[in-house]
Coordinates of C-alpha atoms in Angstrom, one line a residue:
V1 CA -10.1 -20.9 8.8
G2 CA -13.4 -21.2 10.1
K3 CA -12.4 -20.7 13.1
N4 CA -10.4 -17.3 12.5
L5 CA -13.1 -16.1 9.7
K6 CA -15.6 -15.9 12.9
T7 CA -12.7 -13.3 15.4
P8 CA -9.6 -12.5 13.2
Y9 CA -6.7 -11.4 15.5
K10 CA -6.7 -7.8 15.5
F11 CA -2.9 -6.4 14.5
D12 CA -2.0 -3.3 16.2
A13 CA -1.1 0.0 13.5
F14 CA 3.0 -0.9 14.5
H15 CA 5.0 -2.9 16.4
Q16 CA 7.9 -2.0 18.9
A17 CA 10.9 -3.8 16.1
I18 CA 12.9 -6.1 19.0
R19 CA 16.8 -5.9 18.3
G20 CA 18.4 -9.4 20.7
P21 CA 19.5 -9.9 22.6
D22 CA 20.0 -13.5 21.1
F23 CA 19.5 -12.2 17.5
D24 CA 18.6 -10.2 15.6
Y25 CA 16.5 -10.7 12.9
Y26 CA 17.0 -7.2 11.5
K27 CA 20.6 -7.3 11.0
F28 CA 19.7 -11.1 9.1
G29 CA 17.1 -10.0 6.9
N30 CA 19.5 -7.5 5.6
D31 CA 22.2 -9.6 5.5
F32 CA 20.1 -12.2 4.0
V33 CA 19.0 -9.5 1.3
D34 CA 21.9 -8.3 0.6
T35 CA 22.9 -10.3 -1.5
L36 CA 19.9 -11.0 -3.2
M37 CA 20.3 -7.7 -4.7
M38 CA 21.4 -6.3 -7.5
K39 CA 22.0 -3.1 -6.9
D40 CA 24.4 -1.6 -9.6
E41 CA 22.3 -3.0 -12.2
S42 CA 18.9 -2.2 -9.6
V43 CA 16.7 0.9 -10.7
T44 CA 14.8 2.9 -7.7
E45 CA 12.3 5.1 -9.9
G46 CA 9.5 7.5 -8.0
V47 CA 12.7 8.6 -5.7
D48 CA 11.3 12.5 -6.6
S49 CA 8.3 11.7 -4.8
L50 CA 9.7 11.8 -2.3
A51 CA 10.8 14.8 -1.1
A52 CA 6.7 15.5 -1.5
I53 CA 5.9 13.1 0.7
D54 CA 8.6 13.9 3.2
E55 CA 6.8 17.7 3.2
L56 CA 3.0 16.9 4.0
V57 CA 3.9 13.9 6.7
G58 CA 6.7 16.9 8.1
K59 CA 2.8 19.0 7.8
G60 CA 0.8 15.9 9.6
D61 CA -0.7 15.0 6.0
N62 CA -1.2 11.0 5.7
V63 CA 0.5 10.1 2.8
I64 CA -0.5 6.3 1.5
L65 CA 1.6 3.9 -1.0
L66 CA 0.3 1.9 -3.3
A67 CA 2.1 -1.2 -4.4
N68 CA 1.0 -4.1 -6.6
H69 CA 3.4 -6.8 -4.4
Q70 CA 4.5 -6.3 -1.1
T71 CA 7.1 -9.4 0.7
E72 CA 8.3 -9.4 4.2
A73 CA 11.1 -8.2 2.5
D74 CA 10.6 -4.6 2.0
P75 CA 12.1 -2.7 4.6
Q76 CA 15.0 -5.2 3.6
I77 CA 14.6 -3.5 0.6
L78 CA 13.8 -0.1 0.9
R79 CA 17.5 0.2 3.0
L80 CA 19.5 -1.3 0.0
I81 CA 17.2 1.9 -2.2
L82 CA 17.2 4.2 -0.8

C-alpha cells in the first residue's frame, strides 16, 4: 500500500472497449445484470434532465454528474433504465 501511495498508477480518462474475440465481457455483464433488476418495479428519476444535459454537451460544455453510489455495473444499469 505504501508503494502505491508514493507512486500511484495513473489511469487514463478513457479506454477503448474490447468486445472479444474470445469473450465479450460487456455482453456477460448485461446478461448478468438483466437477471438482477426488476425493471417493472423500478423507478428512474431525473430523466427530464437528460435533454438539458444532451443540449449542453452538444454545445461543447462539460457536464458533471454526482451520485452517492457507484458500482462496476453502472454501464449495464444505465443501459436498462434509459
